[in-house]
mmCIF file of N, CA and C in Angstrom:
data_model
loop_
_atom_site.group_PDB
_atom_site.id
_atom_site.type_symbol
_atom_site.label_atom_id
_atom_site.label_comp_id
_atom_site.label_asym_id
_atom_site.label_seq_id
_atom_site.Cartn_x
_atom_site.Cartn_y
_atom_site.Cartn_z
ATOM 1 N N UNK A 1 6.019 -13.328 -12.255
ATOM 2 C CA UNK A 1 5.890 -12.769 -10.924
ATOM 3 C C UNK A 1 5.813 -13.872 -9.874
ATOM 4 N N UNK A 2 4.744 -15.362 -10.194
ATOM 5 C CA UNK A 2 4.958 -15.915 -8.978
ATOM 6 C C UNK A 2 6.018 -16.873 -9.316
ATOM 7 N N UNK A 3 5.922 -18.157 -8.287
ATOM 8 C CA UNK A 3 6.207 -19.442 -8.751
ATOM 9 C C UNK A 3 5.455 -19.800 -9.043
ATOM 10 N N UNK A 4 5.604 -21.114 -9.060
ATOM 11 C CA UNK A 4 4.380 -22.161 -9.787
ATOM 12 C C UNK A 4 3.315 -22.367 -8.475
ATOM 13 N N UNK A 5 2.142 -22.519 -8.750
ATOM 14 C CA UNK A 5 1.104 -22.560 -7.744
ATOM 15 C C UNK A 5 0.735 -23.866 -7.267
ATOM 16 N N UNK A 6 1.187 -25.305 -8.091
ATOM 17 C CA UNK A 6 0.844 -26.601 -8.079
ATOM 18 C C UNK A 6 1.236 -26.823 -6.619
ATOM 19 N N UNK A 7 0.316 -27.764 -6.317
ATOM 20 C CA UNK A 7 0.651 -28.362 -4.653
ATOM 21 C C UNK A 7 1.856 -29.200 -4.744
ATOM 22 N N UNK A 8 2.560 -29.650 -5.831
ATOM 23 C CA UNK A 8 3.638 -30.955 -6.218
ATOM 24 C C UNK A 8 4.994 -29.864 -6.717
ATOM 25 N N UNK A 9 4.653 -28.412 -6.503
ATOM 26 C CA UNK A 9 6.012 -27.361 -7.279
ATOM 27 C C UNK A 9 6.934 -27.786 -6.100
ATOM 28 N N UNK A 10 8.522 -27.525 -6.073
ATOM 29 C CA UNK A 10 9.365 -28.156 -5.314
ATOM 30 C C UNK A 10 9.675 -26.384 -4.378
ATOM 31 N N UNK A 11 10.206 -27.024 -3.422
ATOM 32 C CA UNK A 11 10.240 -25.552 -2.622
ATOM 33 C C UNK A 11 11.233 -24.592 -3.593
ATOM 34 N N UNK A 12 10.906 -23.586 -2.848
ATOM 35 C CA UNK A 12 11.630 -22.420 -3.347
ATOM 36 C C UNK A 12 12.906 -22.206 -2.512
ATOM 37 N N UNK A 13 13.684 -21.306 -3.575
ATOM 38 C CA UNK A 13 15.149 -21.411 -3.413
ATOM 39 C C UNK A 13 15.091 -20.684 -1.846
ATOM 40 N N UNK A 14 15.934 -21.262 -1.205
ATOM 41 C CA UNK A 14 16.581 -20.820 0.005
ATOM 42 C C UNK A 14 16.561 -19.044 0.229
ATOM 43 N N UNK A 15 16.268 -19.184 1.750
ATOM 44 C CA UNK A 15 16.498 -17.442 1.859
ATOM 45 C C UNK A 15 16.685 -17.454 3.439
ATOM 46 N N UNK A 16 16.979 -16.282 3.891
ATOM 47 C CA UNK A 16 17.644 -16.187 4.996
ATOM 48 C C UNK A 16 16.672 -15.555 6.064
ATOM 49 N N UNK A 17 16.608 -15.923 7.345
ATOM 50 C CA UNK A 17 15.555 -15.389 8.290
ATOM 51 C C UNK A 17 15.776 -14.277 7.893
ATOM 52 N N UNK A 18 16.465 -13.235 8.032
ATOM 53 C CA UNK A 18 16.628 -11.602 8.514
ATOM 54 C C UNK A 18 16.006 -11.279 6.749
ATOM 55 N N UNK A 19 16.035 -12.380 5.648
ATOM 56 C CA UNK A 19 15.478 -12.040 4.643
ATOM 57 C C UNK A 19 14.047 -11.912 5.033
ATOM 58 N N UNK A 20 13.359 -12.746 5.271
ATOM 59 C CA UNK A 20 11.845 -12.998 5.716
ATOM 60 C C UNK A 20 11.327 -12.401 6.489
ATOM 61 N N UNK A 21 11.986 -11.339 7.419
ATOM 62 C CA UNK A 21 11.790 -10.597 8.376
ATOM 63 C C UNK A 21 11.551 -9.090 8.001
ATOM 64 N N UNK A 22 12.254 -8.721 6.434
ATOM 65 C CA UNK A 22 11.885 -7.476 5.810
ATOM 66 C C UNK A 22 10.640 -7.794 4.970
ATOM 67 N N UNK A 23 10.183 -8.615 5.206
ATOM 68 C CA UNK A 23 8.657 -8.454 4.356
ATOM 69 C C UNK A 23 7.976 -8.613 5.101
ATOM 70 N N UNK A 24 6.796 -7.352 5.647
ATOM 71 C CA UNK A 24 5.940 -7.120 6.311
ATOM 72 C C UNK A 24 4.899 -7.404 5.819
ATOM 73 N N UNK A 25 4.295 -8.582 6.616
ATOM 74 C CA UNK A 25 2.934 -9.152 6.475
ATOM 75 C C UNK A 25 2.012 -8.334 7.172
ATOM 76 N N UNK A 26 0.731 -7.945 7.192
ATOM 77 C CA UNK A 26 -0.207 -7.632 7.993
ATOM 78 C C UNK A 26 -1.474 -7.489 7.918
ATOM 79 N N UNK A 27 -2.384 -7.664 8.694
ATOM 80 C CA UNK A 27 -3.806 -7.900 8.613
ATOM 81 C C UNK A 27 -4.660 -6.431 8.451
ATOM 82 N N UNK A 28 -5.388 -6.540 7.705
ATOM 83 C CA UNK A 28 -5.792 -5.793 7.583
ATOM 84 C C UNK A 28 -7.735 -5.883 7.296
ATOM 85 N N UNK A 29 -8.881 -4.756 7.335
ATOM 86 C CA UNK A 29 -10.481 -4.726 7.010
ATOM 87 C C UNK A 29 -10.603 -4.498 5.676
ATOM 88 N N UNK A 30 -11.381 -4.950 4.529
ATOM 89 C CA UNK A 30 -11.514 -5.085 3.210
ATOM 90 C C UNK A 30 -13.138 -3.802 3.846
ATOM 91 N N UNK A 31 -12.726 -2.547 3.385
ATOM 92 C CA UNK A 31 -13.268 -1.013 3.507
ATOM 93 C C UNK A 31 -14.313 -1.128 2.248
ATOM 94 N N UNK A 32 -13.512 -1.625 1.284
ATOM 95 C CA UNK A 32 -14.464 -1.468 -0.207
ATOM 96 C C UNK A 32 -13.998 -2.252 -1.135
ATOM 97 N N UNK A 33 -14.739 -2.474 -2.116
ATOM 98 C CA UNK A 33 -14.366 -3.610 -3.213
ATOM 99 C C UNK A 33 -15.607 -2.823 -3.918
ATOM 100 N N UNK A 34 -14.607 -3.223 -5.956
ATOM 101 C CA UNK A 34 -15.333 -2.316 -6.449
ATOM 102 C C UNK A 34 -14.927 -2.855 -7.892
ATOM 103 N N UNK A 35 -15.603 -2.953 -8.432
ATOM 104 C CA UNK A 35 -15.483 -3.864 -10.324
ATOM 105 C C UNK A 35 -14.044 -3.240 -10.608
ATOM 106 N N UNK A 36 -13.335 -4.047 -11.431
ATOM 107 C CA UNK A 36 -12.272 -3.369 -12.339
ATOM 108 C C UNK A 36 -12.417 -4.029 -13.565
ATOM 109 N N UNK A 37 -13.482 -3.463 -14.096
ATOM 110 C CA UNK A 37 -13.682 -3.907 -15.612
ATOM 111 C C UNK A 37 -12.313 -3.407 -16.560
ATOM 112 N N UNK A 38 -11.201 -2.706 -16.009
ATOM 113 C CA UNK A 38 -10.021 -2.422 -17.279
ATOM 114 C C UNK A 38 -8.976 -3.904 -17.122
ATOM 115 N N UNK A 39 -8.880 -4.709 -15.897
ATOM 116 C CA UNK A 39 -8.301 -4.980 -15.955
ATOM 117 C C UNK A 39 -8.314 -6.254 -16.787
ATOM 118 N N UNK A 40 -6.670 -6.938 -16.971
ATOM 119 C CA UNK A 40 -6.722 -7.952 -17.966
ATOM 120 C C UNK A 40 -7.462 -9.266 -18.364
ATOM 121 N N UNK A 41 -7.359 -9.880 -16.416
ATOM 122 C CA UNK A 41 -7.995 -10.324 -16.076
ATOM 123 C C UNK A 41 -8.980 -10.426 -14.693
ATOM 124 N N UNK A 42 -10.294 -11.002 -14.640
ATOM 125 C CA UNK A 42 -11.303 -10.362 -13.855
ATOM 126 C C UNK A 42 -10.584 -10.139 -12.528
ATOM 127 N N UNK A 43 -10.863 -8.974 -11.766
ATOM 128 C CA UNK A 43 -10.481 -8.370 -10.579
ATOM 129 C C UNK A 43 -11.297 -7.481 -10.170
ATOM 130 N N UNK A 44 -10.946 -7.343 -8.593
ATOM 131 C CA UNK A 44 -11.800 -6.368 -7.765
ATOM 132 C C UNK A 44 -10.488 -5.362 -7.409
ATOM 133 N N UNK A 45 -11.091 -3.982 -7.397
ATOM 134 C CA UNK A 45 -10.307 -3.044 -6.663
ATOM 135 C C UNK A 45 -10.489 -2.866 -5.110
ATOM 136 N N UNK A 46 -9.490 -3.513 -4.412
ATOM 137 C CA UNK A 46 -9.940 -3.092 -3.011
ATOM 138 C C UNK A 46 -9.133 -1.955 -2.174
ATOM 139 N N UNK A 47 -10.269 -1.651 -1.127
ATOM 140 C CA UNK A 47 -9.824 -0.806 -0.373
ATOM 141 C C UNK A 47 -9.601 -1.632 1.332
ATOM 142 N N UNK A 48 -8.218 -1.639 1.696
ATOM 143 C CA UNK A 48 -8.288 -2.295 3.208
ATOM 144 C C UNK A 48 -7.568 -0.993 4.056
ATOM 145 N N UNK A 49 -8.236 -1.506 4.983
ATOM 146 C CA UNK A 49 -7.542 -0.724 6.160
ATOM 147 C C UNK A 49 -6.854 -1.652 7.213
ATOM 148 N N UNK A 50 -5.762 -1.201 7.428
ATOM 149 C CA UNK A 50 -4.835 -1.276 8.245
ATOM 150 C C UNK A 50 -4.636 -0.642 9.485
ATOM 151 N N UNK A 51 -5.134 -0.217 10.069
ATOM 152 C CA UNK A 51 -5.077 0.623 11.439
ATOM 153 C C UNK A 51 -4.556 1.779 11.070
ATOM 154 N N UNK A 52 -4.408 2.578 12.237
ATOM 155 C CA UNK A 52 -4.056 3.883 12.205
ATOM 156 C C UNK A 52 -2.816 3.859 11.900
ATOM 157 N N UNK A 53 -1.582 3.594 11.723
ATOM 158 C CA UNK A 53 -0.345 3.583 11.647
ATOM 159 C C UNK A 53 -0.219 3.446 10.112
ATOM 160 N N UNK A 54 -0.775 2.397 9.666
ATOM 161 C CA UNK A 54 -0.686 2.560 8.495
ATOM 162 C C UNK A 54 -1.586 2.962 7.114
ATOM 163 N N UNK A 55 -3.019 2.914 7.463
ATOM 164 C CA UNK A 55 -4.173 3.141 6.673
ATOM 165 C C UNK A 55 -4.477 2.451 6.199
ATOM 166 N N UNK A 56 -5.747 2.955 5.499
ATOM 167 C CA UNK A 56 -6.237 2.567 4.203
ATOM 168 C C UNK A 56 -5.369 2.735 2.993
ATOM 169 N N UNK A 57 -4.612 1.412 2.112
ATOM 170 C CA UNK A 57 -4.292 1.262 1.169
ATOM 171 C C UNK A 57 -5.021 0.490 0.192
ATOM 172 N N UNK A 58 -4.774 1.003 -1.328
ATOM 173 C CA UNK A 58 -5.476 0.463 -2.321
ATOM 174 C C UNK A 58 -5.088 -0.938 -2.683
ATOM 175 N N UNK A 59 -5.484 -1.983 -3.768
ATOM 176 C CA UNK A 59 -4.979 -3.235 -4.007
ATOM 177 C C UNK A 59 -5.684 -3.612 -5.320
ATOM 178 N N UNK A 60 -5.226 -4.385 -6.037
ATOM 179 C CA UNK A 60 -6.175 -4.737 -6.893
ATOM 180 C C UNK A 60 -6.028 -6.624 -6.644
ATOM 181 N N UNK A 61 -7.091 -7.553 -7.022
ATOM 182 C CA UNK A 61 -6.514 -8.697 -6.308
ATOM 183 C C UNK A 61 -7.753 -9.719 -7.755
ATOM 184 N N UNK A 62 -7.132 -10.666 -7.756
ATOM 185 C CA UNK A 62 -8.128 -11.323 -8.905
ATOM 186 C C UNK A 62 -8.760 -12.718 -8.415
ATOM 187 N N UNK A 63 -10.181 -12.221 -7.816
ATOM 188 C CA UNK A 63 -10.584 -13.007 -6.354
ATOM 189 C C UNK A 63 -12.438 -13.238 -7.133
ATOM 190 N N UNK A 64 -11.948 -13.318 -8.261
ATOM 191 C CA UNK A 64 -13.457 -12.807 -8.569
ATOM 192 C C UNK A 64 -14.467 -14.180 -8.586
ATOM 193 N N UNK A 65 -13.428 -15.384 -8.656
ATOM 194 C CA UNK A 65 -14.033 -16.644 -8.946
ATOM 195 C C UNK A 65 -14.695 -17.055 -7.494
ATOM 196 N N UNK A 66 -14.011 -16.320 -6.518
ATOM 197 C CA UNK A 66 -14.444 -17.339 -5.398
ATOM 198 C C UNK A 66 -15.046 -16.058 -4.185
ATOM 199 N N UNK A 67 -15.478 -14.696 -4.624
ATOM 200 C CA UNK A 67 -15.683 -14.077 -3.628
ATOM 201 C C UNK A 67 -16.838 -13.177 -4.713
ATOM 202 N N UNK A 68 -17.689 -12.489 -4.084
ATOM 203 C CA UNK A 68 -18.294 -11.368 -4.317
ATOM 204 C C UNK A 68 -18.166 -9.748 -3.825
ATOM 205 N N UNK A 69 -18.371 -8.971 -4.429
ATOM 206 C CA UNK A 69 -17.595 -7.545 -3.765
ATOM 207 C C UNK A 69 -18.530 -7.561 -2.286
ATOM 208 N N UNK A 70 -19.455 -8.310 -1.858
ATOM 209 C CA UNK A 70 -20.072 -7.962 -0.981
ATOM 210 C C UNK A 70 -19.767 -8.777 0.076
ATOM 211 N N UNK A 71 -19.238 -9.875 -0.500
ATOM 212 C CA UNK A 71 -18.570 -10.560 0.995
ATOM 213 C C UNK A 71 -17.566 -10.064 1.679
ATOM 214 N N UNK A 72 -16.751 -9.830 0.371
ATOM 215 C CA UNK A 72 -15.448 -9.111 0.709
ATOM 216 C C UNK A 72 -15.575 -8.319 2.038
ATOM 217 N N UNK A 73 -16.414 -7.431 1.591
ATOM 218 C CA UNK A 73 -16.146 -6.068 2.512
ATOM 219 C C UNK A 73 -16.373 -6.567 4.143
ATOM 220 N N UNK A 74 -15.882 -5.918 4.920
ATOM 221 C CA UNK A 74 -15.850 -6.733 6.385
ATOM 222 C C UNK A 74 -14.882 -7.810 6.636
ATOM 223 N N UNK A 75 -14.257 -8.250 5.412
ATOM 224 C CA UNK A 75 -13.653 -9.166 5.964
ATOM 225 C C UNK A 75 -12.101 -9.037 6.242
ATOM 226 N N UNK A 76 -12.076 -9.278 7.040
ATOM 227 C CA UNK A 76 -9.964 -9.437 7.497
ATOM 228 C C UNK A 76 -9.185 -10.529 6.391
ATOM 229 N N UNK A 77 -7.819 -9.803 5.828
ATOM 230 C CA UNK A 77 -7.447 -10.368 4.635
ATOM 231 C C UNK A 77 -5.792 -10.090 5.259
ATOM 232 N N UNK A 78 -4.529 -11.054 4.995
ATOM 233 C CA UNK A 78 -3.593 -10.652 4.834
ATOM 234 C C UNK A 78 -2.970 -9.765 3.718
ATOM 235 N N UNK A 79 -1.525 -9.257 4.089
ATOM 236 C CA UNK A 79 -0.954 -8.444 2.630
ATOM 237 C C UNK A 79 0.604 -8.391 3.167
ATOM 238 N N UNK A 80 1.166 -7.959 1.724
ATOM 239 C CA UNK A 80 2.423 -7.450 2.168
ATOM 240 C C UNK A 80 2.234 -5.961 1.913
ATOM 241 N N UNK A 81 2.365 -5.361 2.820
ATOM 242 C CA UNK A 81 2.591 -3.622 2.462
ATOM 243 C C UNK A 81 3.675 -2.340 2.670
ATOM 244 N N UNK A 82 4.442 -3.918 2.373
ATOM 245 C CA UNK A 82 5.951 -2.756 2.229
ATOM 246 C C UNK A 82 6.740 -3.029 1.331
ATOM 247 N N UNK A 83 5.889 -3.745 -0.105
ATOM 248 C CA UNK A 83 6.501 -3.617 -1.558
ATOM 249 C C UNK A 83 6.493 -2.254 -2.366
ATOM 250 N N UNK A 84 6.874 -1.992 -2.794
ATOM 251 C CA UNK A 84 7.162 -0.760 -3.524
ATOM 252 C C UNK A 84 5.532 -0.262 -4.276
ATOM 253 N N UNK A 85 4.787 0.523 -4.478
ATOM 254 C CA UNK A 85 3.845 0.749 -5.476
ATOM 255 C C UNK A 85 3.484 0.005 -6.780
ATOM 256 N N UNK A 86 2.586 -0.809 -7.842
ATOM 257 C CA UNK A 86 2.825 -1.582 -8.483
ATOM 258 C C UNK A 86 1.668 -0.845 -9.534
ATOM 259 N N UNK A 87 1.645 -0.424 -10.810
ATOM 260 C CA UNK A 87 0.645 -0.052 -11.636
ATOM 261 C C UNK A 87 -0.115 -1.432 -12.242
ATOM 262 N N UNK A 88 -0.985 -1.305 -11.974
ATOM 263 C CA UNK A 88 -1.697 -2.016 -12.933
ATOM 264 C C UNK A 88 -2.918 -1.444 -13.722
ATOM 265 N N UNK A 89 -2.570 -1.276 -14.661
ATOM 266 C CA UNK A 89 -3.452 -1.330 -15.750
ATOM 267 C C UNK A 89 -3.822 0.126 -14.996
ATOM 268 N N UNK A 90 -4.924 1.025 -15.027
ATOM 269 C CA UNK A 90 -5.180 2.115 -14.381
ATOM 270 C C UNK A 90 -4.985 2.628 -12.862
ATOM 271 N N UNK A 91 -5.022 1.193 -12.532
ATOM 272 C CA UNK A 91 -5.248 1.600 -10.825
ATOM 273 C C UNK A 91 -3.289 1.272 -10.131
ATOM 274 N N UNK A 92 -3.348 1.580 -9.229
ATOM 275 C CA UNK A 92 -2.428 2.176 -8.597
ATOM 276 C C UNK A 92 -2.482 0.679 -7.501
ATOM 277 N N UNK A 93 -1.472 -0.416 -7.189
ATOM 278 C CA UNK A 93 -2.107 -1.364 -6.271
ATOM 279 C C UNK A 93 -0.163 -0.709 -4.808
ATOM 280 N N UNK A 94 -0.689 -1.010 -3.717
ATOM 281 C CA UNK A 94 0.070 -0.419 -2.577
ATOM 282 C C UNK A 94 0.335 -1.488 -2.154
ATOM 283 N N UNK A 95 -0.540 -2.834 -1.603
ATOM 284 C CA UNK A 95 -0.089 -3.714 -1.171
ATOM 285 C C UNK A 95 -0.177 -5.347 -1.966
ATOM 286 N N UNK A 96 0.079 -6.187 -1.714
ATOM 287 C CA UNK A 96 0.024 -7.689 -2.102
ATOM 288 C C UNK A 96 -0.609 -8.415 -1.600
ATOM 289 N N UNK A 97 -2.279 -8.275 -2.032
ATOM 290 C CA UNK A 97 -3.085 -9.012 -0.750
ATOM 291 C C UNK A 97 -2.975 -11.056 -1.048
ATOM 292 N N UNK A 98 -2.430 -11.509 0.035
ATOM 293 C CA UNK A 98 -2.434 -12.781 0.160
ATOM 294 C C UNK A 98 -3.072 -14.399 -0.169
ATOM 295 N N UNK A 99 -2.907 -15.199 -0.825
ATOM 296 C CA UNK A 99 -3.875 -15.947 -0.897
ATOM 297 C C UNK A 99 -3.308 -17.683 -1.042
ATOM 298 N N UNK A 100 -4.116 -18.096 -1.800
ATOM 299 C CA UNK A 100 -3.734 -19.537 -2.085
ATOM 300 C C UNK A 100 -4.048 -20.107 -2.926
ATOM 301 N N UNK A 101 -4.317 -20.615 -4.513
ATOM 302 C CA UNK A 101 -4.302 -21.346 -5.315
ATOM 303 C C UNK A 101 -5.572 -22.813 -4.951
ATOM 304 N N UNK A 102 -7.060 -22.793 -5.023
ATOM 305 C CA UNK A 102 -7.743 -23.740 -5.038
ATOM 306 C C UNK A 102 -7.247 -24.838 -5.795
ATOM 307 N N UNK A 103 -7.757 -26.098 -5.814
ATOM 308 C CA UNK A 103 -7.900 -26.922 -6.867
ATOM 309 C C UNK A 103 -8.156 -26.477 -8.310
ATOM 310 N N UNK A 104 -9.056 -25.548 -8.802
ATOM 311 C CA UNK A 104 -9.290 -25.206 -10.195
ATOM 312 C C UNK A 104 -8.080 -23.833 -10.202
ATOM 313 N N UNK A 105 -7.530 -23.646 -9.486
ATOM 314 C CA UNK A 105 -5.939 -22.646 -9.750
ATOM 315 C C UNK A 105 -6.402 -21.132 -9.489
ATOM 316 N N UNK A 106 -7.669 -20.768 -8.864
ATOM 317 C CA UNK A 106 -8.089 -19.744 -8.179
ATOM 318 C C UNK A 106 -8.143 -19.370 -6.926
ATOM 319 N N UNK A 107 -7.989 -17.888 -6.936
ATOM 320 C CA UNK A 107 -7.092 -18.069 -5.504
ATOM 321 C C UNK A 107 -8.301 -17.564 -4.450
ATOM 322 N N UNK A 108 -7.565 -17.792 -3.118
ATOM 323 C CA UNK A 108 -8.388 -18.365 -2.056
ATOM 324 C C UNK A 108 -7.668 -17.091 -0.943
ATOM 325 N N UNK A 109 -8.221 -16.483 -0.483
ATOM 326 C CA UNK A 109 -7.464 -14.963 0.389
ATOM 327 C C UNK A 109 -7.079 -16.341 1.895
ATOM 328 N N UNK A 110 -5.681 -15.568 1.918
ATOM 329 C CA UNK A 110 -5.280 -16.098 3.284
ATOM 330 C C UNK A 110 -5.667 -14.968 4.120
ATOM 331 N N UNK A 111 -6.525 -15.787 5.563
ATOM 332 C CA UNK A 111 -7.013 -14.533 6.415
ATOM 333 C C UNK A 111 -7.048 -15.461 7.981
ATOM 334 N N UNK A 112 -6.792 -14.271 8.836
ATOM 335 C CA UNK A 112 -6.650 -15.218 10.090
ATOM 336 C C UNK A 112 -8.261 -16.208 10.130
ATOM 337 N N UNK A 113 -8.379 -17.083 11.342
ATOM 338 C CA UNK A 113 -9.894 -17.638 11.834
ATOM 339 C C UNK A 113 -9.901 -16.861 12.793
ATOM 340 N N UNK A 114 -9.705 -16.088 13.408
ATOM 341 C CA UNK A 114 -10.661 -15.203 14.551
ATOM 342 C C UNK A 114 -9.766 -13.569 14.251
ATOM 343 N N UNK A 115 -11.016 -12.383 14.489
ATOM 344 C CA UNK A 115 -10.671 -11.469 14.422
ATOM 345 C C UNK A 115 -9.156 -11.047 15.036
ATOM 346 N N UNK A 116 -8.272 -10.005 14.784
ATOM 347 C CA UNK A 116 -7.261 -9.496 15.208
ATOM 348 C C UNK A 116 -7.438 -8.067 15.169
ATOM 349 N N UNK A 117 -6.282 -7.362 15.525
ATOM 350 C CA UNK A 117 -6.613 -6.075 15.412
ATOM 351 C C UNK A 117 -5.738 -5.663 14.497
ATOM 352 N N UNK A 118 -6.369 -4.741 13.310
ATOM 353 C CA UNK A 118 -6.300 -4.244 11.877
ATOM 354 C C UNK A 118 -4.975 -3.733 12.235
ATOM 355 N N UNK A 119 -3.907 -4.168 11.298
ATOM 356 C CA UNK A 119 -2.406 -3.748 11.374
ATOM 357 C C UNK A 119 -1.587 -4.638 11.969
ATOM 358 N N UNK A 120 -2.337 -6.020 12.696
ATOM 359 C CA UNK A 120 -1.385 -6.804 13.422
ATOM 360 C C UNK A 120 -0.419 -7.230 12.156
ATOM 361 N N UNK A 121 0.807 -7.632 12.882
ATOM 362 C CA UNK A 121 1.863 -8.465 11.821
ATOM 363 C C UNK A 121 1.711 -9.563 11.808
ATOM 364 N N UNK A 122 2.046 -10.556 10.600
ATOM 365 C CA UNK A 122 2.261 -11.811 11.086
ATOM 366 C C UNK A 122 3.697 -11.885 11.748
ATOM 367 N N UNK A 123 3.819 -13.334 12.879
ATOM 368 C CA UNK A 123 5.079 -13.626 13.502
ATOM 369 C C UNK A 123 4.922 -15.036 13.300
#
């Protein structure tokens, strides 16, 4: 599913603006976070909201090394939420919440530094 996460991986193959322009990024409020003991590996089930236009969609995200379900919540997180539906394991995930690869290869949520309003896009 990804590429390689190493800070030294070589870029990725070429793609075209009007490509990059159909994947909708957007910010969204982490509503709820909630154990997913089925899954393979450790993960939280979250709930974000997106503004009125688009809602509250589900996610599942494997954030467990560097967050607690209680920080989570409140906090503004990017996503993509105009990939197709994705099963995992029981739960149902809607969007691709965003992140980054620490030093020990755990990931790190990409999220703006100052509030926005829930549903903005990235540009």
């Amino acid at each position: 599913m990804h590429l390689s996460h190493e800070p030294d991986a070589p870029a990725a193959e070429q793609t075209s603006f009007d490509q990059f322009l159909k994947v909708d990024i957007r910010v969204g409020t982490v509503v709820g976070a909630d154990e997913f003991p089925e899954a393979r590996k450790p993960a939280y089930k979250l709930e974000i909201d997106f503004g009125p236009t688009i809602g509250v969609k589900k996610t599942s995200a494997q954030i467990t090394a560097n967050y607690t379900r209680e920080e989570l919540v409140g906090r503004q997180v990017a996503a993509v939420v105009n990939f197709p539906p994705r099963q995992i394991g029981p739960a149902m995930s809607e969007v691709l919440t965003l992140g980054f690869a620490d030093e020990a290869g755990e990931v790190v949520l990409f999220s703006p530094d100052k509030a926005v309003p829930d549903g903005s896009r990235l540009f």
